[in-house]
Coordinates of C-alpha atoms and ligand atoms in Angstrom, one line a residue:
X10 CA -38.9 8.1 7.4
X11 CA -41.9 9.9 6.5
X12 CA -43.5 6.9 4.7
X13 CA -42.5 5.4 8.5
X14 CA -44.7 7.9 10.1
X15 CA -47.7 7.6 7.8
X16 CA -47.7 4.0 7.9
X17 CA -47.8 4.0 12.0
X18 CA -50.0 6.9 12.5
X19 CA -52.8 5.1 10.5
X20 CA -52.7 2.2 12.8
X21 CA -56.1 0.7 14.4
X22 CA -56.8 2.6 17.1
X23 CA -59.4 1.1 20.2
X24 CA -60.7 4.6 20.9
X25 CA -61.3 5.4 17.4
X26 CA -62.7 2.1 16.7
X27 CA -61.9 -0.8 14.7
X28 CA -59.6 0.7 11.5
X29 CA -59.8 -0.9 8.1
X30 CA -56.7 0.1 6.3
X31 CA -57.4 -2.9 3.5
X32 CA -57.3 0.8 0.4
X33 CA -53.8 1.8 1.9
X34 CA -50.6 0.1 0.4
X35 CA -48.7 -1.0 3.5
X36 CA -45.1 1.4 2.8
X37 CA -43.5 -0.4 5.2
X38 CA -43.3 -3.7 6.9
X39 CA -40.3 -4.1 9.1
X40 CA -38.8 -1.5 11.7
X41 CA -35.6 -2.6 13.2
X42 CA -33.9 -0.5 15.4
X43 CA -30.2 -0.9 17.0
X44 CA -27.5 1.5 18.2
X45 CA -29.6 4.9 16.6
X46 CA -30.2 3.0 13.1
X47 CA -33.7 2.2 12.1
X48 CA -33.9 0.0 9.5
X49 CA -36.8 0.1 7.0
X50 CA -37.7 -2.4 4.3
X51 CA -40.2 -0.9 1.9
X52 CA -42.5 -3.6 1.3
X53 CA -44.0 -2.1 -2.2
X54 CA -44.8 -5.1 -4.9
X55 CA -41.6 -3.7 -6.5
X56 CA -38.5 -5.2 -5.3
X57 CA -37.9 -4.5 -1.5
X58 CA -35.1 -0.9 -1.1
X59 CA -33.5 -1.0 2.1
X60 CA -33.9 2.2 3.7
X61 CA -31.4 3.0 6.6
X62 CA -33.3 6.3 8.8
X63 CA -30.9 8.2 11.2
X64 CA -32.0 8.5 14.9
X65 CA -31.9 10.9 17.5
X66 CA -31.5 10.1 21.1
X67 CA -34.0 11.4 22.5
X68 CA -36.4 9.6 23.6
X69 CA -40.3 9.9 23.0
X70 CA -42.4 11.9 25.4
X71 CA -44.1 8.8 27.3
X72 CA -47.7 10.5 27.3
X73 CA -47.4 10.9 23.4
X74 CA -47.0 7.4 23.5
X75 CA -50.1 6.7 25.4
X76 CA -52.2 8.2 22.7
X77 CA -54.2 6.0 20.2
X78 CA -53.7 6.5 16.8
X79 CA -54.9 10.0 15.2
X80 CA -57.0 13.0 16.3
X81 CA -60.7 11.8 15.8
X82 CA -61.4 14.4 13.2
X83 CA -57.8 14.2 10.8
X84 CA -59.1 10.7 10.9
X85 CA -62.3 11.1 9.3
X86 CA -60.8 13.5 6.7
X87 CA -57.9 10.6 5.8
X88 CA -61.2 8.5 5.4
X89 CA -63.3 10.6 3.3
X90 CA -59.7 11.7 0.9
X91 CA -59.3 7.8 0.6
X92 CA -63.3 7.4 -0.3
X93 CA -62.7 10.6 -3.0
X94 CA -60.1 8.5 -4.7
X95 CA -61.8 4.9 -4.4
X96 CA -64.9 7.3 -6.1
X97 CA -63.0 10.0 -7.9
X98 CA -66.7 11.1 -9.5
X99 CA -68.6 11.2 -7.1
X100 CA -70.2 13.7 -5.4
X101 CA -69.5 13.6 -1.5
X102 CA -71.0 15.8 1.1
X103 CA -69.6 16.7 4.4
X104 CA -71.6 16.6 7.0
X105 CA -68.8 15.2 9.3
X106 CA -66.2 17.3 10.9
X107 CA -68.2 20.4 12.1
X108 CA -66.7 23.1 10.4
X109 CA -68.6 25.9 9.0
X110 CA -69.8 26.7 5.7
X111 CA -71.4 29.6 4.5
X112 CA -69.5 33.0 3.9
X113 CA -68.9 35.3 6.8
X114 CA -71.4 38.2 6.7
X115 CA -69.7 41.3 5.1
X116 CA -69.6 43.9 8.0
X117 CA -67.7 41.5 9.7
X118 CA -65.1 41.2 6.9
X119 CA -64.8 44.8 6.2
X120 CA -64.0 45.8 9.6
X121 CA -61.1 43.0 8.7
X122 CA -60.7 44.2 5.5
X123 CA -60.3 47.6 6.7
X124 CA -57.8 46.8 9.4
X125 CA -55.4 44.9 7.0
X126 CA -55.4 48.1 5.3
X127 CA -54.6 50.6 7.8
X128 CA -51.8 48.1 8.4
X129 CA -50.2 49.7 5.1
X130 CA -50.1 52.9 6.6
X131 CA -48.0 54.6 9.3
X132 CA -50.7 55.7 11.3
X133 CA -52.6 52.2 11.3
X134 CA -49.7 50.0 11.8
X135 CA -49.3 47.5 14.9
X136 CA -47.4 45.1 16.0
X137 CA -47.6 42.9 19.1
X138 CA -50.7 43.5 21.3
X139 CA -51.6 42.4 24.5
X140 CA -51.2 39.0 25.3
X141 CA -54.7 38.9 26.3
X142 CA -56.1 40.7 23.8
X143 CA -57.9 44.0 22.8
X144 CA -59.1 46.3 25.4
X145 CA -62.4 46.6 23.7
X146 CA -62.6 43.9 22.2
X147 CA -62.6 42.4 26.1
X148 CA -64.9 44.7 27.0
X149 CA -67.4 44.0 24.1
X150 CA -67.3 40.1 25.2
X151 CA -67.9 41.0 28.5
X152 CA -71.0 43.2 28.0
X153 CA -72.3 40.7 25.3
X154 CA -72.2 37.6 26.7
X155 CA -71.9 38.1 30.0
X156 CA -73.6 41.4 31.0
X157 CA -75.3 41.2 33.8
X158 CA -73.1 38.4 35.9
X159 CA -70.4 39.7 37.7
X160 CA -67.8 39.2 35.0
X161 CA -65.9 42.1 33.5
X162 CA -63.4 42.4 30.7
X163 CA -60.3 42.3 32.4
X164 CA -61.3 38.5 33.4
X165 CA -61.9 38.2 29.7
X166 CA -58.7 36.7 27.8
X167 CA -58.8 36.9 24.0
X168 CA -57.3 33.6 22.4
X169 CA -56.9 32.3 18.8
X170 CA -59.6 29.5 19.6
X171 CA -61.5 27.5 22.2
X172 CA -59.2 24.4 21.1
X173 CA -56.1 26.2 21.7
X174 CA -57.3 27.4 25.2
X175 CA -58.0 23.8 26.2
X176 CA -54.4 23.0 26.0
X177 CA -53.1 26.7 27.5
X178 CA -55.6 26.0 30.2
X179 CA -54.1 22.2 30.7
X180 CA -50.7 23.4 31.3
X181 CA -52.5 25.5 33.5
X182 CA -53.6 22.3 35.6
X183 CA -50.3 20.6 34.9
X184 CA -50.1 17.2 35.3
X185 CA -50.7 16.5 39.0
X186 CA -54.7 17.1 38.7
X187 CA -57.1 14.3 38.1
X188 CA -60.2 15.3 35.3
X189 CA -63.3 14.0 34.8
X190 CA -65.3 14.9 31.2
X191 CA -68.5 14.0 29.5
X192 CA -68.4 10.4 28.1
X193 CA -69.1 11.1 24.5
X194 CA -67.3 14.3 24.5
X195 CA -65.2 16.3 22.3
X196 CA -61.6 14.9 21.7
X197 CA -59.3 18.0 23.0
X198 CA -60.2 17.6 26.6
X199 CA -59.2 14.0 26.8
X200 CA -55.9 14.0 24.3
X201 CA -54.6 17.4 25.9
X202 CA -55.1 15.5 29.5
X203 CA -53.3 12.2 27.6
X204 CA -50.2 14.4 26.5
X205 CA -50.2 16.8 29.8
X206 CA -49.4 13.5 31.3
X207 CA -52.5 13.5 34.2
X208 CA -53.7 9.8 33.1
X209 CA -52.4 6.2 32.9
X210 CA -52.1 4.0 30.2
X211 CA -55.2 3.4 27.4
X212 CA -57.4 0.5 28.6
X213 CA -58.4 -1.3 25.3
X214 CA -60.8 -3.3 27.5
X215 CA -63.5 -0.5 28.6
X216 CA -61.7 1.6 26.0
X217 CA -60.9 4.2 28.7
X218 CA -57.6 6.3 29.6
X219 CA -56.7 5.2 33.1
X220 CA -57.2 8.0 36.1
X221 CA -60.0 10.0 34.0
X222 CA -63.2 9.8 35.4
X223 CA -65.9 9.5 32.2
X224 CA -69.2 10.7 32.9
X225 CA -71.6 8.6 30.7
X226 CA -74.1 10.9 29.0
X227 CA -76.8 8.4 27.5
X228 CA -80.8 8.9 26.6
X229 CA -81.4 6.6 29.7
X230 CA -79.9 9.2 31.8
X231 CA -80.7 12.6 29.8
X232 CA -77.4 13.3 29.0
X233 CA -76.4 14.2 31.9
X234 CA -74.0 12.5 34.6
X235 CA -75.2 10.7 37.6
X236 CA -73.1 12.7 40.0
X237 CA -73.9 10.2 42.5
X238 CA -71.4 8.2 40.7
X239 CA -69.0 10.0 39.9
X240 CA -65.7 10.4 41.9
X241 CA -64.3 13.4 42.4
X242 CA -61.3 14.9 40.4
X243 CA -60.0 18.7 40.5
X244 CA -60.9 19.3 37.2
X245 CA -64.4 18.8 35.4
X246 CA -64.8 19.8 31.5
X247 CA -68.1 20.1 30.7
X248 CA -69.5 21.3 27.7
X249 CA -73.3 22.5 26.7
X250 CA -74.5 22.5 24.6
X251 CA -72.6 19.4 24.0
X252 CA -70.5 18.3 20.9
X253 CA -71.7 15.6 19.6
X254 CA -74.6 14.7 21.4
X255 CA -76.2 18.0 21.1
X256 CA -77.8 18.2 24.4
X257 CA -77.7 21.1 26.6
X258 CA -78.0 20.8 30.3
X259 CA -80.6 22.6 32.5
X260 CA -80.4 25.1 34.4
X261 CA -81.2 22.3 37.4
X262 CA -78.7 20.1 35.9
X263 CA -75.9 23.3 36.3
X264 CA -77.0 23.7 39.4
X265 CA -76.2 20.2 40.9
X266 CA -72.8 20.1 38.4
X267 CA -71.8 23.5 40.7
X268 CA -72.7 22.2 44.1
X269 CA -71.0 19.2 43.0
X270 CA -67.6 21.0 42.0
X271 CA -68.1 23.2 45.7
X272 CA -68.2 19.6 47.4
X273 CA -65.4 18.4 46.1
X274 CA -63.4 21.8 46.0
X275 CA -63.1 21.5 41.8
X276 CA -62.7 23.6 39.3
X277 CA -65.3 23.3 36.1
X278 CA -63.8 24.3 33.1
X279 CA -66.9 25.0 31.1
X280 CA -67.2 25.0 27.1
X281 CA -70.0 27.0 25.6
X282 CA -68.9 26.9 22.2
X283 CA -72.1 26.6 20.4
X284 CA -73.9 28.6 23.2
X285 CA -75.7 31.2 20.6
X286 CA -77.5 27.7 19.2
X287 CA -79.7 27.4 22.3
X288 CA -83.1 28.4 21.5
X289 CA -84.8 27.8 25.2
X290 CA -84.1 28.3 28.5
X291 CA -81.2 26.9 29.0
X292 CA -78.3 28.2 30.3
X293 CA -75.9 30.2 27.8
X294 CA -72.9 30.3 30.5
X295 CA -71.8 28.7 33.5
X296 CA -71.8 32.0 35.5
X297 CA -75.7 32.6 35.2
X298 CA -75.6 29.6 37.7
X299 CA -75.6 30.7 41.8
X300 CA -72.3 29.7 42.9
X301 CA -69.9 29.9 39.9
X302 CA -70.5 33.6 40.3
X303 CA -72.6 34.3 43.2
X304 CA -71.8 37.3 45.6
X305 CA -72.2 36.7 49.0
X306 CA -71.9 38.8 51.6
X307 CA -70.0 37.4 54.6
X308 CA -70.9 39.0 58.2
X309 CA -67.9 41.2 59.5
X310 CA -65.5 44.2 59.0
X311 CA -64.5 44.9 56.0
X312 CA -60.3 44.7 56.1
X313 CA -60.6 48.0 54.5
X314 CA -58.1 49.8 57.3
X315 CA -57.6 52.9 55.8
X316 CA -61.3 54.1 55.9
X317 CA -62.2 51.9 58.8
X318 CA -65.7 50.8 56.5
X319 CA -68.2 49.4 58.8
X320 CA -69.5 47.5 55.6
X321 CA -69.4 43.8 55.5
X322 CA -66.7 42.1 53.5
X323 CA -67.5 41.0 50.0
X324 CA -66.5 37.6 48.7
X325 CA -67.5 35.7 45.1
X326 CA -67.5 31.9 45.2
X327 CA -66.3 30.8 42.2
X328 CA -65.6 27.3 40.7
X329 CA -65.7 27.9 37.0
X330 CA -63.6 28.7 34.0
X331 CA -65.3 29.0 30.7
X332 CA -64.1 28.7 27.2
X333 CA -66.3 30.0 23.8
X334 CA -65.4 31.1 20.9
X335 CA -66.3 32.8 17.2
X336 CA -65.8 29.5 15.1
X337 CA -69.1 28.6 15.1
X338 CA -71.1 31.8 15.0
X339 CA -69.5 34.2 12.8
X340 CA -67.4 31.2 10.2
X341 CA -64.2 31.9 11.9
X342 CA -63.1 28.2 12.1
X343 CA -60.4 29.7 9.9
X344 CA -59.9 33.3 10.8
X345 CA -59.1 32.1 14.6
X346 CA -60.7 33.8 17.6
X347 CA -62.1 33.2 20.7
X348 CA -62.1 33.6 24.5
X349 CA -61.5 32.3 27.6
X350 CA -62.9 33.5 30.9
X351 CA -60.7 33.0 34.3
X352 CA -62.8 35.5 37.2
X353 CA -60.2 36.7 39.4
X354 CA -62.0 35.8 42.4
X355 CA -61.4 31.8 41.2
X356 CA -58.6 30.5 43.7
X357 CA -56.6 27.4 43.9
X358 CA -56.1 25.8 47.2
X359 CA -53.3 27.6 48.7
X360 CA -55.2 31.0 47.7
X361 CA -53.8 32.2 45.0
X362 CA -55.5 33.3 41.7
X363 CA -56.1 31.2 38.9
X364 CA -56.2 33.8 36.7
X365 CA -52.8 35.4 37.5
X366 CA -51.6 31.9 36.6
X367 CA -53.5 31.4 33.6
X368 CA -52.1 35.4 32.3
X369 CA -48.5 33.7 32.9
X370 CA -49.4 31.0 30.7
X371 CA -50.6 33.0 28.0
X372 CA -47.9 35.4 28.4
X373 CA -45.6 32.7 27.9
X374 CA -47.2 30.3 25.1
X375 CA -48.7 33.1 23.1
X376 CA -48.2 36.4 21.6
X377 CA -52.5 37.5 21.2
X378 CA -54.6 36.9 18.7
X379 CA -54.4 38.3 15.2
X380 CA -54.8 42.1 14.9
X381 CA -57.3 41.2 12.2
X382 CA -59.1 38.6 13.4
X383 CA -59.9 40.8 17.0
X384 CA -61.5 43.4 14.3
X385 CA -63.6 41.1 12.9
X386 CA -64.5 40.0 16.3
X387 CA -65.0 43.6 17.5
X388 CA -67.5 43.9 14.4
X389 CA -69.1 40.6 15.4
X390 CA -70.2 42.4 18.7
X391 CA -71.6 45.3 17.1
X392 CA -75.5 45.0 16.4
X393 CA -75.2 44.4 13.1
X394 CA -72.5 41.6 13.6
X395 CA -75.1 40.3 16.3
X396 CA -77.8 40.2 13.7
X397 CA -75.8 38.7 11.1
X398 CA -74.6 35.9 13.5
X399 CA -77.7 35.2 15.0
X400 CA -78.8 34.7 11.3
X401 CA -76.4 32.5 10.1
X402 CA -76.9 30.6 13.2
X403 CA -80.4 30.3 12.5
X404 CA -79.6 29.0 8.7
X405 CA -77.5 26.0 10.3
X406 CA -80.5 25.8 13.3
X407 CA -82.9 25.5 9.8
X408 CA -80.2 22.8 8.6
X409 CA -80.8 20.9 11.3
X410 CA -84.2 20.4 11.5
X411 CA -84.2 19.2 7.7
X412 CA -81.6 16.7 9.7
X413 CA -84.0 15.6 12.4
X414 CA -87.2 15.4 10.1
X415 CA -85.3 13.0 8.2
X416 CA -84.2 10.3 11.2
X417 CA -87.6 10.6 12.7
X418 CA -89.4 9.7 9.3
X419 CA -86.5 6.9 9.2
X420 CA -87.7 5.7 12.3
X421 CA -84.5 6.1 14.2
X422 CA -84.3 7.3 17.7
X423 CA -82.7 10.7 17.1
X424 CA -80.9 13.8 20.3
X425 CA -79.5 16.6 20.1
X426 CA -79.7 19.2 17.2
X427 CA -82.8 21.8 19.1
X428 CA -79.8 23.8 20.7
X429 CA -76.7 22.8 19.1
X430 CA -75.7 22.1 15.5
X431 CA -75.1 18.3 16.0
X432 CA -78.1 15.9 15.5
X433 CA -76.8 12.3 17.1
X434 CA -78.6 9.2 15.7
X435 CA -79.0 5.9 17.1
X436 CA -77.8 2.9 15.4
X437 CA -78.2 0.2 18.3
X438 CA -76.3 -2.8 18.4
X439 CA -74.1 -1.7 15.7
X440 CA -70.7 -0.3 15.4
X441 CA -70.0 3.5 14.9
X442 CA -67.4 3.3 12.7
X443 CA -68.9 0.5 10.6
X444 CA -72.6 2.7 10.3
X445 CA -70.0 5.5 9.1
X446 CA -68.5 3.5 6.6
X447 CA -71.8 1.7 5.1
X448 CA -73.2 5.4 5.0
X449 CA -69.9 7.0 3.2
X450 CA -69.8 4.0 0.8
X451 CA -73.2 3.6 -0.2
X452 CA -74.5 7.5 0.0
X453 CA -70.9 9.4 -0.4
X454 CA -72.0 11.1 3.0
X455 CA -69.1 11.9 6.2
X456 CA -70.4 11.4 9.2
X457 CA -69.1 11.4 12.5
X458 CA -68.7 7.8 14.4
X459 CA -69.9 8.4 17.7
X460 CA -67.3 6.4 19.2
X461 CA -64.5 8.8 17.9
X462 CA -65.9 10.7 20.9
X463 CA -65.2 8.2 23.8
X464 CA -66.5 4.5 24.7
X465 CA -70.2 6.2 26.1
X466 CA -70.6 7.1 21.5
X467 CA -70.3 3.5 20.5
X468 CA -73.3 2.7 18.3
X469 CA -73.9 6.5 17.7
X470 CA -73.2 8.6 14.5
X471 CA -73.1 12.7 15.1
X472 CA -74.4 14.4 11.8
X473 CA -73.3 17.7 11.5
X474 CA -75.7 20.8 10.2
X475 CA -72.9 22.5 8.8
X476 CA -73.6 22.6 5.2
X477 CA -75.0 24.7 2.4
X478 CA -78.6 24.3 1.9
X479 CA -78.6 21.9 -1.4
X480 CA -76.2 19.8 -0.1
X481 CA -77.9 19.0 3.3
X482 CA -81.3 18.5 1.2
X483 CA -79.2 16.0 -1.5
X484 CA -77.8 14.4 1.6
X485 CA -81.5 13.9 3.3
X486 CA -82.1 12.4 0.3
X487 CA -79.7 9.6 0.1
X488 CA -80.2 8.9 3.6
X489 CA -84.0 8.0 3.1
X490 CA -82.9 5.8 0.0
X491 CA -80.6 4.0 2.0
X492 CA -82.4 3.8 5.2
X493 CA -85.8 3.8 3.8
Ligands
PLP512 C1 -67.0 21.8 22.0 C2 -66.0 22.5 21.2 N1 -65.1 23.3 21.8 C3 -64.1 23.9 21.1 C4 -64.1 23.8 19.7 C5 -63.0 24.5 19.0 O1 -63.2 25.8 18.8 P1 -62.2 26.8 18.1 O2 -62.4 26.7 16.7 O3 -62.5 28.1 18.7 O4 -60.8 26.3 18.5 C6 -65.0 23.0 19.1 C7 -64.9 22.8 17.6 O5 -65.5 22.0 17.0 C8 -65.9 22.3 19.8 O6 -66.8 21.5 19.2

């Protein structure tokens, strides 16, 4: 069964673009099933073993059907593992799947290494914590990140990862909304939305999902959506600076997404993962916009009874949630931490709080985050971790440039990479995934193939600045023998 599996996840998929499995040995070619008995016939060039699998019967979730082929990213890894083994010498650089790098700065693993410890002892022991994480850890988010705009730290809920909160968030939502998201954008809104069950069938046609609303982000439009065009949905994830184009919306732009969500009555569920890479004046969060947190103060009594206040009643407008996390400023891809914001004063339709929901959801599909890995995060926050953050970010912000020096002297037209570590190259008129495999065959580089990220990334390639130093130089290197 598990040769099964393999053989049907690596399928072609439409969405992920044309697959050449030519280097994989087909395991299997015939699957027969009848009365709960799957019948495989190995189809190796040794002689053919009839394999007889048991089956359950229960039936497959309907929405994991819809879903084509693998997640973008174990995709690319299957690709560069098969390259490693096609070119077992070589040396092949990473520049593909956006994880970090370089070490985590050391006063961010002692205050880890020093809370492992004081697990060993009576005194420092813990178990469970809250579900939504540290008190002051919540706190320290709060005043960091969001200081001075109207959010406090019990809106703040600790997570093990921006990823993770997608899909908490999603059975949030449940799967009566509609969603819209930007078109390139990254994988986990639209899959989670695919297995939640809120869209139709795949479209192989326009490459689409049916009943998601894809808001093309293209150089002709900026990258960002023509909200004239877009129809609405209850949901809108949006994410700046954006993986993988690399753009970062305006503070105009923001402006028009939020009276746009206020129109229509939706909620924007904002992702500001790489937020610490914006070097301008761009927006960090979603609340410094009027509107997703303005205060407005509403003419009449307060329904303050007991002290009678003659002072007008105060009420927030709010239309955002927003997600962030530590992965990419602190190396915590692997330690696991980050956070999700829900303001209490967010309100679905029938008045009741979205965050009162969302504290249900993560009461019941999660137990907090990692003792150790809030430390670290607690450590992050103090000015030291700030400094060492802010430098490591500025080592991959260095990374990049080396990145976008390179496609400019190339010639090709190149976004993204001034506020985000993601530098998106144009290849027009030419497939994504087939730029991705001439560069990994020829230069032993991973890429991204922009079309992993949705139909709008055809005839893109993201190129990630996570690296070390020598290898993004070596890498610049190859690139300007092959496209030289
Ligand atoms: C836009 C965006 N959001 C969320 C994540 C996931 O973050 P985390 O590691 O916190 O799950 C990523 C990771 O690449 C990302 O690019």
């Amino acid at each position: 069964m598990m040769q099964l599996s393999a053989s049907i996840s690596s399928s072609s998929s439409p969405f992920l673009g044309q697959i050449n499995t030519n280097y994989r040995t087909p395991r299997v070619s015939v699957s027969v099933k009848s009365n709960g008995v799957c019948k495989c016939v190995a189809a190796t060039p040794q002689a053919p073993v009839e394999e007889t699998a048991y089956t359950t019967k229960v039936s497959r979730n309907v929405n994991m059907s819809k879903l084509q082929a693998g997640y973008l990213f174990p995709e690319v890894a299957r690709r560069r593992s098969a390259h490693m083994l096609k070119y077992p010498d070589a040396h092949v650089i990473s520049l593909g799947i956006g994880d970090t790098t370089e070490p985590i700065p050391d006063v961010i693993t002692s205050a880890m290494a020093e809370k492992s410890h004081s697990l060993s002892t009576l005194e420092g022991y813990s178990g469970y914590g809250a579900e939504q994480g540290d008190k002051k850890l919540r706190a320290a988010i709060a005043s960091t990140y969001y200081g001075d705009l109207g959010i406090d730290e019990s809106d703040i809920f600790v997570s093990d990862g921006a990823k993770c909160d997608i899909s908490r968030l999603q059975i949030l939502f449940g799967s009566n909304v509609t969603m819209a998201c930007q078109d390139p954008s990254y994988p986990a809104y639209v899959d989670s939305s695919v297995i939640m069950g809120q869209t139709g069938q795949f479209q192989k046609d326009v490459e689409k999902y049916g009943n998601i609303e894809y808001m093309r982000c293209t150089p002709s439009n900026g990258f960002f959506p023509d909200l004239s065009t877009i129809t609405k949905t209850d949901i809108i994830f949006f994410c700046s600076p954006n993986n993988p184009t690399g753009s970062t919306a305006t503070r105009e732009q923001l402006k028009q997404l939020v009276e746009f969500a206020k129109k229509n009555g939706s909620i924007i569920v904002y992702d500001s993962a790489y937020a610490m890479y914006i070097s301008d004046d761009s927006p960090r969060s979603i609340f410094e916009i009027p509107g997703a947190k303005e205060l407005t103060f509403h003419l009449g009594l307060s329904l303050d009874l007991a002290s009678h206040s003659p002072f007008p009643l105060r009420t927030r407008e709010q239309v955002a949630i927003e997600t962030s996390s530590f992965s990419k400023y602190a190396g915590f891809t692997g330690v696991r931490l980050g956070w999700t914001v829900v303001p209490k004063e967010l309100l679905f339709s029938d008045g009741f709080p979205v965050a009162r929901d969302f504290n249900r959801i993560v009461c019941t599909c999660f137990n907090g985050a990692s003792n150790i890995a809030q430390a670290g995060g607690l450590a992050c926050l103090s000015p030291e971790g700030l400094k060492a953050m802010r430098d490591t970010v500025g080592f991959y912000k260095e990374n990049t440039d080396i990145i976008v020096d390179t496609f400019n002297s190339l010639g090709f037209d190149v976004y993204g990479g001034k506020n985000a570590p993601y530098v998106w190259v144009h290849f027009p008129g030419r497939s994504s995934w087939e730029v991705f495999g001439e560069i990994l065959e020829k230069t032993h580089l991973v890429t991204t193939p922009g079309s992993g990220f949705g139909p709008g990334g055809e005839g893109f390639v993201r190129v990630s600045a996570f690296g070390h130093r020598g290898n993004v130089l070596e890498a610049c290197k190859r690139l300007k023998q092959l496209y030289k």
